[in-house]
Short mmCIF file of C-alpha atoms and ligand atoms in Angstrom, two decimals:
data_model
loop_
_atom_site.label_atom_id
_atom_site.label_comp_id
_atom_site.label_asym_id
_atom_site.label_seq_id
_atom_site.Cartn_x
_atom_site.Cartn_y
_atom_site.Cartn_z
CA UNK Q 609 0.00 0.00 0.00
CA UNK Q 610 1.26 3.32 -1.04
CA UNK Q 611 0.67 6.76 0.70
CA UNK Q 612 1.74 10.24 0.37
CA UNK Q 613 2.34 13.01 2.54
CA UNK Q 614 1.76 16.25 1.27
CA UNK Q 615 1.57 19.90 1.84
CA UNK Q 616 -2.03 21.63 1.41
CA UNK Q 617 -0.26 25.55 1.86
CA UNK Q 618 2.87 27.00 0.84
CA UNK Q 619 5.10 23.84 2.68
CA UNK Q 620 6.01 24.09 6.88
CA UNK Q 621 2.66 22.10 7.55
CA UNK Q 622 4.03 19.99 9.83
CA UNK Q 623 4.79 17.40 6.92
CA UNK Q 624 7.82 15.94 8.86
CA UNK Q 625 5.95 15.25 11.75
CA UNK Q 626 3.19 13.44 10.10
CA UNK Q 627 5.69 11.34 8.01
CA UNK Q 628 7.90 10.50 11.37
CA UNK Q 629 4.64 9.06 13.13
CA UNK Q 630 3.37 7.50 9.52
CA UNK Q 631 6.50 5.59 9.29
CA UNK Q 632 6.54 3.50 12.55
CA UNK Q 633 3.93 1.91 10.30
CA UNK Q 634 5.64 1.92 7.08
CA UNK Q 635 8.71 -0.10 5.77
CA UNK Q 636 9.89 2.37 2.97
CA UNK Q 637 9.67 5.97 2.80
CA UNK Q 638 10.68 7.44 -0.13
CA UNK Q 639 11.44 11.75 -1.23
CA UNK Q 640 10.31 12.56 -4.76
CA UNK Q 641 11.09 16.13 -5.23
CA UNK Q 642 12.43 18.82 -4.41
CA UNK Q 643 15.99 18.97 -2.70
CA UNK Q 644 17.34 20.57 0.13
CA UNK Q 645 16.29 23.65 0.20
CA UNK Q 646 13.46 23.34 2.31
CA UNK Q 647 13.39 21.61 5.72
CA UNK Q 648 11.17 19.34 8.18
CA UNK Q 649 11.53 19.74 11.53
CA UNK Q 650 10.87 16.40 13.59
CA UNK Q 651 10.99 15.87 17.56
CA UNK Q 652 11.22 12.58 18.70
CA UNK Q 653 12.71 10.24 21.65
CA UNK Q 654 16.28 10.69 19.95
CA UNK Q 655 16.27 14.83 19.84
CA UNK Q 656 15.63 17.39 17.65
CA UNK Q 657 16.29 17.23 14.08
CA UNK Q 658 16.14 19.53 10.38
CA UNK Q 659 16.37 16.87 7.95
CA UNK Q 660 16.50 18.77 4.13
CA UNK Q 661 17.22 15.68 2.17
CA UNK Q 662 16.40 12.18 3.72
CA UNK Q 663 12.81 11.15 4.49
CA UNK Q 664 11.35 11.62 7.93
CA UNK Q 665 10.84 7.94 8.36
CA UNK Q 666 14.84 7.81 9.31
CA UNK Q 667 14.60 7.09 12.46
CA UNK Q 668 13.38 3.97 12.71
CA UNK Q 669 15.21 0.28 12.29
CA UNK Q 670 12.89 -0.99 10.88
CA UNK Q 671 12.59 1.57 7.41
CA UNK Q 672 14.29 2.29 4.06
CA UNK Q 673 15.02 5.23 3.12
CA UNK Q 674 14.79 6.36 -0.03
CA UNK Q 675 15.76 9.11 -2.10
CA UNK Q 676 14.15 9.12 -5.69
CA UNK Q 677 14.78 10.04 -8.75
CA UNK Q 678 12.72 13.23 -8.52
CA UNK Q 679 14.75 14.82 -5.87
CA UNK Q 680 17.55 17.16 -6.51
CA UNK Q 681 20.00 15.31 -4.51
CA UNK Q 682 22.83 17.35 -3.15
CA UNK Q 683 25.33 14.77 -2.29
CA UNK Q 684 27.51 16.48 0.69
CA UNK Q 685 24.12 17.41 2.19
CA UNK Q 686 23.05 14.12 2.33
CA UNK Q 687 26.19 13.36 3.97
CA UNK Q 688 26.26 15.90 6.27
CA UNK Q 689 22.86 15.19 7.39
CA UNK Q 690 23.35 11.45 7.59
CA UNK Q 691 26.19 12.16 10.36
CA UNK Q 692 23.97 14.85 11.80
CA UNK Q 693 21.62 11.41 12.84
CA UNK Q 694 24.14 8.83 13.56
CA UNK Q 695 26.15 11.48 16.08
CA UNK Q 696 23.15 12.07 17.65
CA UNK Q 697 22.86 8.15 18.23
CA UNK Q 698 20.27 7.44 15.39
CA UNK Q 699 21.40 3.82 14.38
CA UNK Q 700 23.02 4.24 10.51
CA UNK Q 701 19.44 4.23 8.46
CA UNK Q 702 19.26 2.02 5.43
CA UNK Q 703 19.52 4.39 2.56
CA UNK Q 704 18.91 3.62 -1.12
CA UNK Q 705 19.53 6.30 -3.55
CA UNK Q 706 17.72 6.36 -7.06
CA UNK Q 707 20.27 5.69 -10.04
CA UNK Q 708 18.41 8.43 -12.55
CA UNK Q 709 18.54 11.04 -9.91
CA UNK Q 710 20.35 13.63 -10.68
CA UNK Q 711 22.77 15.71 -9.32
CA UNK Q 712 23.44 19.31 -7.57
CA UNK Q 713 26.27 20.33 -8.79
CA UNK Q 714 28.37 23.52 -6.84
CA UNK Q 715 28.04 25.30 -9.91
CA UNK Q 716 24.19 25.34 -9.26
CA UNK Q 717 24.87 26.68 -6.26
CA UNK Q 718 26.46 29.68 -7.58
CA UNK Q 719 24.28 30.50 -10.18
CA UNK Q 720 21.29 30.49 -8.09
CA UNK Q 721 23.22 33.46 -6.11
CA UNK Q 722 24.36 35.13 -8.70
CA UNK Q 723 21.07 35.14 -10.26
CA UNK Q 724 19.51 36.65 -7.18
CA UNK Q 725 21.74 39.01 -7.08
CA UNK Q 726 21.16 40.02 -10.15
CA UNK Q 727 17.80 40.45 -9.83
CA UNK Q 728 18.01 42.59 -6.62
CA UNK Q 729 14.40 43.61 -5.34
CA UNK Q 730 12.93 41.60 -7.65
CA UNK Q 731 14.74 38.35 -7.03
CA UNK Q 732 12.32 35.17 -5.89
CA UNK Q 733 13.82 34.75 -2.65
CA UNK Q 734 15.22 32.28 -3.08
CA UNK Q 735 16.77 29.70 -0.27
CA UNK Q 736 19.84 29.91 -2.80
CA UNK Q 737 20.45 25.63 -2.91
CA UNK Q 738 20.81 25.68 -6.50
CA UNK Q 739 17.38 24.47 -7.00
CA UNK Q 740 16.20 26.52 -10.12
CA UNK Q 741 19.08 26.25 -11.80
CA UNK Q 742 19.70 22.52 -11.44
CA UNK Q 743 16.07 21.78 -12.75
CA UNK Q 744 16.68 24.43 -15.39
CA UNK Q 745 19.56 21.87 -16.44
CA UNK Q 746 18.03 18.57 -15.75
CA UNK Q 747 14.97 19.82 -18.26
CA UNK Q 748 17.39 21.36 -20.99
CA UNK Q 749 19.48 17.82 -20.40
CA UNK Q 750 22.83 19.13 -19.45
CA UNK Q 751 22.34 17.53 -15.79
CA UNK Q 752 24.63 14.83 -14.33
CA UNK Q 753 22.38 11.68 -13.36
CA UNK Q 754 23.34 9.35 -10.89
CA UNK Q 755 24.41 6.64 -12.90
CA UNK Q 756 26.33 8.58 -15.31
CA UNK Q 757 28.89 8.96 -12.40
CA UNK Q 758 29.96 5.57 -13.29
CA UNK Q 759 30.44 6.09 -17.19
CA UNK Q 760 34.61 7.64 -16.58
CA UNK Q 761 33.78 8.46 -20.80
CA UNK Q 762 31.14 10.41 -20.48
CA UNK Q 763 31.90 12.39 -17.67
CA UNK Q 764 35.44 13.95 -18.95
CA UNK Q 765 33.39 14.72 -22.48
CA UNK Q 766 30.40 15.96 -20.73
CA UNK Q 767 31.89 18.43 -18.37
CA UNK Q 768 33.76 20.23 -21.30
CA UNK Q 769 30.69 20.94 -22.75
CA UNK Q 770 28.92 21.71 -19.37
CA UNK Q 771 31.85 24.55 -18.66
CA UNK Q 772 31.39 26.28 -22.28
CA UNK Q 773 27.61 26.81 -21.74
CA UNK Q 774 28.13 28.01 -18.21
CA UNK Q 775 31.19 30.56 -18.60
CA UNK Q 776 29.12 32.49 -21.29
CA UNK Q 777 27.10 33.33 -18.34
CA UNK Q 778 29.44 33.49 -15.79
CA UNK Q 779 31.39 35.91 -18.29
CA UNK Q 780 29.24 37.74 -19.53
CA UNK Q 781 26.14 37.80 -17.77
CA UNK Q 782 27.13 37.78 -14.15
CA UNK Q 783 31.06 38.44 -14.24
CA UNK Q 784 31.64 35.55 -11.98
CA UNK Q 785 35.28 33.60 -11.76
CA UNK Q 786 34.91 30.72 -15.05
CA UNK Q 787 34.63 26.97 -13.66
CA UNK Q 788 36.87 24.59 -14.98
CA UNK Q 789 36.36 21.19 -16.38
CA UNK Q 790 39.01 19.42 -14.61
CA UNK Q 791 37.46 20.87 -11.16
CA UNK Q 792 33.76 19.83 -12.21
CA UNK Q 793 35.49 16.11 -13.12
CA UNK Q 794 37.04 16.11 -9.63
CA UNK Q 795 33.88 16.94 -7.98
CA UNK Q 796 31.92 14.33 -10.08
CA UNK Q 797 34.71 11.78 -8.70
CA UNK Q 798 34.00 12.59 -5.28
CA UNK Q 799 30.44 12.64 -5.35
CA UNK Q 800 30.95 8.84 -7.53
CA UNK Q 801 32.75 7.61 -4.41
CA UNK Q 802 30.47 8.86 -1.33
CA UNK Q 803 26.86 7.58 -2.89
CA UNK Q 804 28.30 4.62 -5.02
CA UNK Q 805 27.04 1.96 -2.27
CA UNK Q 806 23.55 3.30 -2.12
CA UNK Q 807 22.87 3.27 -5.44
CA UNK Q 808 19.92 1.44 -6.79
CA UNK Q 809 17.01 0.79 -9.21
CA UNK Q 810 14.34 2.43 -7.04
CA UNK Q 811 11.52 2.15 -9.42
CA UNK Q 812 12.43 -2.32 -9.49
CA UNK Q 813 13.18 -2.00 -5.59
CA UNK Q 814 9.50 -0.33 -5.09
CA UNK Q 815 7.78 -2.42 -7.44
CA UNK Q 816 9.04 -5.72 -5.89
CA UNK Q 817 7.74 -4.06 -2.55
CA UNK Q 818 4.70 -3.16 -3.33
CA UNK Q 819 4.16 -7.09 -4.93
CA UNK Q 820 5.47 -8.11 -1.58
CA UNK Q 821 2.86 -6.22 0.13
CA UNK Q 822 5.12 -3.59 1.75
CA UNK Q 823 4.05 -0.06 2.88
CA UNK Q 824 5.38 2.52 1.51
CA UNK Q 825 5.39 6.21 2.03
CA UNK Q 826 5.59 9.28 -0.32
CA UNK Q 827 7.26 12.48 1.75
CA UNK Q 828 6.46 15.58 -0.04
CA UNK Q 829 8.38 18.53 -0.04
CA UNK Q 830 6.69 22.54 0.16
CA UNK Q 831 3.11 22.35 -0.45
CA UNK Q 832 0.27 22.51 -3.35
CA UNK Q 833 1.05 26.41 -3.80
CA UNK Q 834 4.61 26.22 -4.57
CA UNK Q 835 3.55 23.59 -7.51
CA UNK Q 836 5.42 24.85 -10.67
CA UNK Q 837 1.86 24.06 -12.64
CA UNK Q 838 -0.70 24.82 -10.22
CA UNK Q 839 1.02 26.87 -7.26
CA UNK Q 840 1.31 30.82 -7.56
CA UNK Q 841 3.51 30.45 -10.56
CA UNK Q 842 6.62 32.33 -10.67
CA UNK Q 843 6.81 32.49 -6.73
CA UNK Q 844 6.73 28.81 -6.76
CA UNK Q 845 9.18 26.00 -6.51
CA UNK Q 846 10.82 24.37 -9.75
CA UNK Q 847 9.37 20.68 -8.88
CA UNK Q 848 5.96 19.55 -8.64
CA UNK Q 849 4.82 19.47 -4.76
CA UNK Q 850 1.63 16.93 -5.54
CA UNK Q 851 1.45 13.70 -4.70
CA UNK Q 852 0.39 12.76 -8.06
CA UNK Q 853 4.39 13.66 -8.97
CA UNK Q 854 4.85 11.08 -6.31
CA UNK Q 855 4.54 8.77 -9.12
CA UNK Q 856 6.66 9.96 -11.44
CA UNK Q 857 9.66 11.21 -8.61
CA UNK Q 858 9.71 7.75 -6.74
CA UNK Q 859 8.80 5.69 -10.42
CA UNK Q 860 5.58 3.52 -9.21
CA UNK Q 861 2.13 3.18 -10.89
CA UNK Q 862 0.08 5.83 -9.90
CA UNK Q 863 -3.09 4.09 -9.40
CA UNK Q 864 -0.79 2.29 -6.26
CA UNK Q 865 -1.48 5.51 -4.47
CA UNK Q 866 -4.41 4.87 -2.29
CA UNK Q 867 -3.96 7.14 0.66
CA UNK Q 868 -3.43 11.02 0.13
CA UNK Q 869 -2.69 13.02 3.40
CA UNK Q 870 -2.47 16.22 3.13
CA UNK Q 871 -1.11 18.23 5.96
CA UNK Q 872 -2.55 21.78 7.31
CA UNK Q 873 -1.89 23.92 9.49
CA UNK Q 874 -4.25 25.59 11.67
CA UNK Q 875 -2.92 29.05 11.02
CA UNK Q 876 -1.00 30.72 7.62
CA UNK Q 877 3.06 30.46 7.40
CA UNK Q 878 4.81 31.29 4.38
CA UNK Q 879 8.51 31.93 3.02
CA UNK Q 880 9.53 34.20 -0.22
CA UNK Q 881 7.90 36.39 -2.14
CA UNK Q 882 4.68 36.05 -3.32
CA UNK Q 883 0.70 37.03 -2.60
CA UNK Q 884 -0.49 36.09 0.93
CA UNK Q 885 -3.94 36.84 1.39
CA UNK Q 886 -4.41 36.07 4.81
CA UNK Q 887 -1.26 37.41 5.96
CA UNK Q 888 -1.08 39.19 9.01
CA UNK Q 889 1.51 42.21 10.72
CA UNK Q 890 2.76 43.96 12.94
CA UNK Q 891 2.85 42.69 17.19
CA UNK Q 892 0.09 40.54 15.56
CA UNK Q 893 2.07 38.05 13.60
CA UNK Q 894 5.22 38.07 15.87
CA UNK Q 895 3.08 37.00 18.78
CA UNK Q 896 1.56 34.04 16.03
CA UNK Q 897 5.43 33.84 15.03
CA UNK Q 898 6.61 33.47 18.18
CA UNK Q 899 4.57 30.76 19.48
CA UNK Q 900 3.96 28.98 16.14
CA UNK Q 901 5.30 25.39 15.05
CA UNK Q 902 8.07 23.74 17.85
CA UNK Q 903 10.03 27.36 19.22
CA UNK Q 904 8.74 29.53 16.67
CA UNK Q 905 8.34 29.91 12.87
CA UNK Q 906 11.30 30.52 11.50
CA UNK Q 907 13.01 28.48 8.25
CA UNK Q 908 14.29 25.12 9.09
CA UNK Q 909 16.82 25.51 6.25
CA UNK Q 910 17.69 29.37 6.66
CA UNK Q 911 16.10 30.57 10.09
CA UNK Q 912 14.49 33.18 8.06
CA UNK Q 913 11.50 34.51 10.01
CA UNK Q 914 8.10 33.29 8.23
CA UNK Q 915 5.52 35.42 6.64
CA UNK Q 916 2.36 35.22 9.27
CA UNK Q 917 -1.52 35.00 8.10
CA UNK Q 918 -4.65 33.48 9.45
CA UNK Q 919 -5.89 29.92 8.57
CA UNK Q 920 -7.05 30.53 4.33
CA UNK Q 921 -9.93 27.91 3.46
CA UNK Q 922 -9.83 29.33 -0.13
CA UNK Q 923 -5.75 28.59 -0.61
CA UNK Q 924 -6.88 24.94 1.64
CA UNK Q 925 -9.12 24.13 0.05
CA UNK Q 926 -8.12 24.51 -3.62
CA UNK Q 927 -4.56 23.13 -2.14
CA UNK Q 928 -6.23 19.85 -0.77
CA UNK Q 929 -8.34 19.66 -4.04
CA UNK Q 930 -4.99 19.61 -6.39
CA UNK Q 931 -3.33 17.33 -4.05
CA UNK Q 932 -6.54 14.48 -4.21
CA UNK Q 933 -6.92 14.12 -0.50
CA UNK Q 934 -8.20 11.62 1.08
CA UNK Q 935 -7.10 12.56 4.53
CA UNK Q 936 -6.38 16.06 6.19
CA UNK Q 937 -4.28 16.16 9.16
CA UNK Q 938 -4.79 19.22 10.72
CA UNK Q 939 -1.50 20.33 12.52
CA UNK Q 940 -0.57 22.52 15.11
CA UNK Q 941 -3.76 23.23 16.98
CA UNK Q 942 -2.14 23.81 20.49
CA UNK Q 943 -0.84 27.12 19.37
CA UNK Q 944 -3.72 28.77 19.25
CA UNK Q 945 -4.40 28.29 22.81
CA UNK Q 946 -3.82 32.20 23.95
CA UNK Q 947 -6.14 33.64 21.35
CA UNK Q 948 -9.49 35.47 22.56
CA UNK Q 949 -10.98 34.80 19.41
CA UNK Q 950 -9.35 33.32 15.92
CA UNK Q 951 -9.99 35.27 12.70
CA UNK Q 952 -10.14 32.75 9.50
CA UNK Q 953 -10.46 33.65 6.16
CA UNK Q 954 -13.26 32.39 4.31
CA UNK Q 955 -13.44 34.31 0.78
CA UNK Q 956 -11.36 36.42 -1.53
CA UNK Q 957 -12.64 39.72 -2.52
CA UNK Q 958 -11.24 40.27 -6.05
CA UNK Q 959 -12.57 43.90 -7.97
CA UNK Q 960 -15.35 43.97 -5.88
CA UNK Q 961 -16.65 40.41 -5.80
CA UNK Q 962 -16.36 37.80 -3.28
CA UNK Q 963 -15.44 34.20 -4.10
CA UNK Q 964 -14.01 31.09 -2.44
CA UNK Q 965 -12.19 29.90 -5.78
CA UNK Q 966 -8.69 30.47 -5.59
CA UNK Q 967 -7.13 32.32 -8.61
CA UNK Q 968 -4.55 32.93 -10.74
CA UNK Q 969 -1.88 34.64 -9.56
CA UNK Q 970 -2.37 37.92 -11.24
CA UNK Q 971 -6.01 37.85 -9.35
CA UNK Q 972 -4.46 36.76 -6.16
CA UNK Q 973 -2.21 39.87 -6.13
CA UNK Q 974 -5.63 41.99 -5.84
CA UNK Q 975 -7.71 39.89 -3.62
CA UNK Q 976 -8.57 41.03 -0.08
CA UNK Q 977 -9.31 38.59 2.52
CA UNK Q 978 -12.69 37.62 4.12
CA UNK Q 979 -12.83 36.94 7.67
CA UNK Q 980 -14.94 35.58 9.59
CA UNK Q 981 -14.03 35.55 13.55
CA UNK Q 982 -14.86 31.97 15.73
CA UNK Q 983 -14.33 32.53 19.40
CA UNK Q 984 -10.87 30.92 21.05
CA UNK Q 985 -10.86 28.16 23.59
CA UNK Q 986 -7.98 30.26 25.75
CA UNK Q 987 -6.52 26.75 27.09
CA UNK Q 988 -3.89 24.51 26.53
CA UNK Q 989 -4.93 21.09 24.38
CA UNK Q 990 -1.63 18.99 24.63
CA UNK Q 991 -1.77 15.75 25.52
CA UNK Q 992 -5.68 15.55 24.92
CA UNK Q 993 -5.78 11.97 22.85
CA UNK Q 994 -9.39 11.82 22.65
CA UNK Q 995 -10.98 14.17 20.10
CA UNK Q 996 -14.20 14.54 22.33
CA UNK Q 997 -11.65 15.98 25.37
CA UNK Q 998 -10.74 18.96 23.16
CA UNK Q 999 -12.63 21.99 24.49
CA UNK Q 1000 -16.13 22.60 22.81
CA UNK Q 1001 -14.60 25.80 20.86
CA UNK Q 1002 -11.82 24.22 19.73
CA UNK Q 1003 -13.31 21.32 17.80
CA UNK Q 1004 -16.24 23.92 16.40
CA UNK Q 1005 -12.94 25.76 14.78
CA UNK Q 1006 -11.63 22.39 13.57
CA UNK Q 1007 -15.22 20.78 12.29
CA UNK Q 1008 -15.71 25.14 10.74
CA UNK Q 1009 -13.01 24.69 8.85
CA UNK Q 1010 -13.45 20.95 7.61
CA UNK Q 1011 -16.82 22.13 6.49
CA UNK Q 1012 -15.07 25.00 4.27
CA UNK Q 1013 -12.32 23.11 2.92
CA UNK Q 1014 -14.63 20.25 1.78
CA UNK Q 1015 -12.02 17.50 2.92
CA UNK Q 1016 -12.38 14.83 6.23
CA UNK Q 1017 -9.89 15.87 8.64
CA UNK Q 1018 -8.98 12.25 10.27
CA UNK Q 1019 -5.87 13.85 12.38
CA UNK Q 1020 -5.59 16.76 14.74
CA UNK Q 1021 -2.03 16.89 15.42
CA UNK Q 1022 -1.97 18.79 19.19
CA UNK Q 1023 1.96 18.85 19.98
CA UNK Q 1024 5.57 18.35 18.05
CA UNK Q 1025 5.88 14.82 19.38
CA UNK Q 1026 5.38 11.83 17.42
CA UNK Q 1027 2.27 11.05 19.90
CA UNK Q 1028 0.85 14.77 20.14
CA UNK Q 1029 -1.95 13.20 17.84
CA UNK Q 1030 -5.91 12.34 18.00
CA UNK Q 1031 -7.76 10.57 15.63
CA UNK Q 1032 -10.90 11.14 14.26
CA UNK Q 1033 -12.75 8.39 13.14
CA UNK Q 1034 -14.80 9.58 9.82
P1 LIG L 31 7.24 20.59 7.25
O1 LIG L 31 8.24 21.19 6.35
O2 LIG L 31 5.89 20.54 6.64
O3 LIG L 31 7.68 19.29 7.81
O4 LIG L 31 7.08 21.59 8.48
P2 LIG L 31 8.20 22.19 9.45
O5 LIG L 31 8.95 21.12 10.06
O6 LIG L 31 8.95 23.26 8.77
O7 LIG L 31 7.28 22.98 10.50
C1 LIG L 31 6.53 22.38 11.38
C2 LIG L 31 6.99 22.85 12.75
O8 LIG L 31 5.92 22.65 13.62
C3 LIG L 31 8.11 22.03 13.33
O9 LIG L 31 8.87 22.83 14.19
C4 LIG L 31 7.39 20.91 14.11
O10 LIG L 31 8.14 20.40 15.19
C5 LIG L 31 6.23 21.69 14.60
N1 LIG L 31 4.99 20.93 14.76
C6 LIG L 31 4.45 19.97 13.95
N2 LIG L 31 3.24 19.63 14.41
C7 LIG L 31 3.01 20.39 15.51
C8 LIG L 31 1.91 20.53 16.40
O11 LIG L 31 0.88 19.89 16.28
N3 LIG L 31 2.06 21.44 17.41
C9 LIG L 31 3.17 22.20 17.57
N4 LIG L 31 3.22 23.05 18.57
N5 LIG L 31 4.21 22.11 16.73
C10 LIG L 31 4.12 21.23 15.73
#
């Protein structure tokens, strides 16, 4: 059985979470985009941890861990982050890293600096991991995939041509130091040697697991509004955040995925540029910021402070619609514990007219949020397992906004820890 965790907002959801307590039941979890420029956050009984690149389902002997050939896999990140576990006495997980995944080169890197600096005010805000530039190459087919690491030939051709497309640019465009090919071969040889023994046929490996029976998990990256295609294109990320990608990143039959879970937060966080309808300021949103997430909402990967905003049923529920969901979890409920009484927004005025269809994004930039104000429950919900303990206000804002969004929410996730979670049976 196959399921995916996803993201129903612009990503920070509380994804990692969901896919660290998802995995004690799972025996595979497997990343299908994006790289490691965003990160989960995940408490559990070995510490505190920002993974960027492996799967939340790490920490447990029992899982595989998967990295697929979606993912923009940076290869000393991985690294890094492996050791980041195993010093903090997570036994060595079982990793298996997708042959046709390709590579973030340092090059990528660069460009994705110089390119924001470039653009000054107008740049994308980017985390600046090389992401846009190394699915910019992997889609005009100048990337390095996995298994062409192995192919000595190929490589000392290939990064010859690689070096005369990129010093036009770094030349001319940016007037940036050249790269040379003998340094891009030397980098390619180290990379060869540090993931050679966890290379592997994902797509066979899954398929023989899922004939086997096996459970697998899909851990997505960002959320439905930073999809390339049906996020809030440009301010979006360069690989497809829905689970339907999950397919086509990890390389199993789609019709395998039966369980969608999309993850939500019960309040607005965002990072970059971009509209934000629902987004809040001033002593407002740092008092929000402050107390949001597990110590405050700030980037896992760049501790950049996070755009605030109330919970948005229009973005949540268009965002669990493009996903498929099956299942909401609805995360971090306890931190709206100190609030009197919890604006949401419920519609989008755009020139004049009200609607609860989220739009393009040249629409977005002009809509004006609708809010409608439910009362607080002004008490503190963790460690409440049974969904009929939660006080009476609280699950009126929980069944409000399941009745907006359109989607069952099965999970109300009350704490950071892998068993701050109550069930709903629906
Ligand atoms: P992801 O990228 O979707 O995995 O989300 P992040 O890890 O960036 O953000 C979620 C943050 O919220 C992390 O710091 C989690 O530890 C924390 N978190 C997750 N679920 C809950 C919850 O129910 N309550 C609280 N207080 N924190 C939570």
């Amino acid at each position: 059985m196959v399921k995916a965790v996803v993201g129903a907002n612009w990503g920070d959801e509380g994804k990692g979470k969901i896919t660290d307590m998802l995995s004690k039941e799972a025996d595979i979890i497997c990343r299908f985009q994006g790289g490691a420029n965003a990160g989960h956050t995940i408490v559990n009984d070995y510490g505190k941890f920002a993974l960027h690149t492996l799967p939340s389902g790490v920490f447990y002997d029992h899982t595989t861990s998967i990295i697929g050939n979606g993912v923009a896999l940076n290869i000393p990140v991985l690294f890094k982050e492996i050791k980041s576990i195993t010093d903090q006495n997570v036994p060595m997980p079982k990793i298996k890293v997708s042959d046709r995944a390709q590579i973030v080169m340092s090059y990528h890197i660069l460009f994705d600096q110089y390119e924001e600096e470039r653009l000054g005010g107008k740049s994308f805000g980017s985390t600046k991991s090389g992401i846009a530039p190394f699915y910019s190459d992997k889609y005009a087919k100048i990337g390095f995939q996995v298994s062409e690491l192995f192919d000595e030939e190929l490589l000392q051709e290939k990064v010859v041509r690689i070096c005369e497309t990129k010093n036009v640019l770094l030349e001319h465009l940016y007037h940036k130091p050249l790269i040379k090919p003998e340094e891009l071969l030397k980098e390619l040889h180290e990379y060869r040697d540090m993931v050679a023994p966890y290379v592997c046929d994902v797509s066979a490996f899954l398929y023989e697991a899922i004939k086997e029976g096996k459970n697998i998990l899909l851990e997505g990256q960002l959320g439905s509004l930073k999809d390339p295609d049906h996020g809030i294109y440009p301010m979006v990320t360069s690989s497809s955040t829905l689970a339907a990608y999950g397919a086509i990143g990890a390389g199993l039959p789609p019709y395998e995925i039966k369980q969608i879970i999309t993850v939500c937060k019960a309040y607005s966080s965002a990072v970059g540029a971009g509209a934000f309808v629902s987004e809040i300021f001033g002593e407002e949103a740092d008092e929000l910021r402050r107390r949001g997430g597990d110590g405050g909402e700030y980037g896992a990967t760049t501790g950049r402070p996070r755009r605030m905003g109330w919970f948005d049923c229009v973005a949540s529920k268009y965002g669990c619609r493009i996903q498929g969901t099956t299942d909401v979890a609805f995360t971090v409920l306890d931190v709206l514990g100190y609030l009197d009484e919890i604006p949401v927004c419920v519609g989008y005025e755009i020139d004049g007219e009200v609607t609860t269809d989220f739009p393009t994004t040249a629409k977005l930039e002009k809509a004006k949020p609708v809010l409608k104000t439910l009362p607080g429950w002004k008490s503190d919900i963790r460690g409440i397992k049974n969904y009929e303990e939660l006080p009476e206000n609280c699950r009126k804002y929980i069944e409000f906004i399941e009745q907006q969004i359109g989607f069952p929410i099965t999970m109300v996730s009350n704490g950071p820890g892998r068993n701050d979670i109550i069930y709903r049976n629906k």
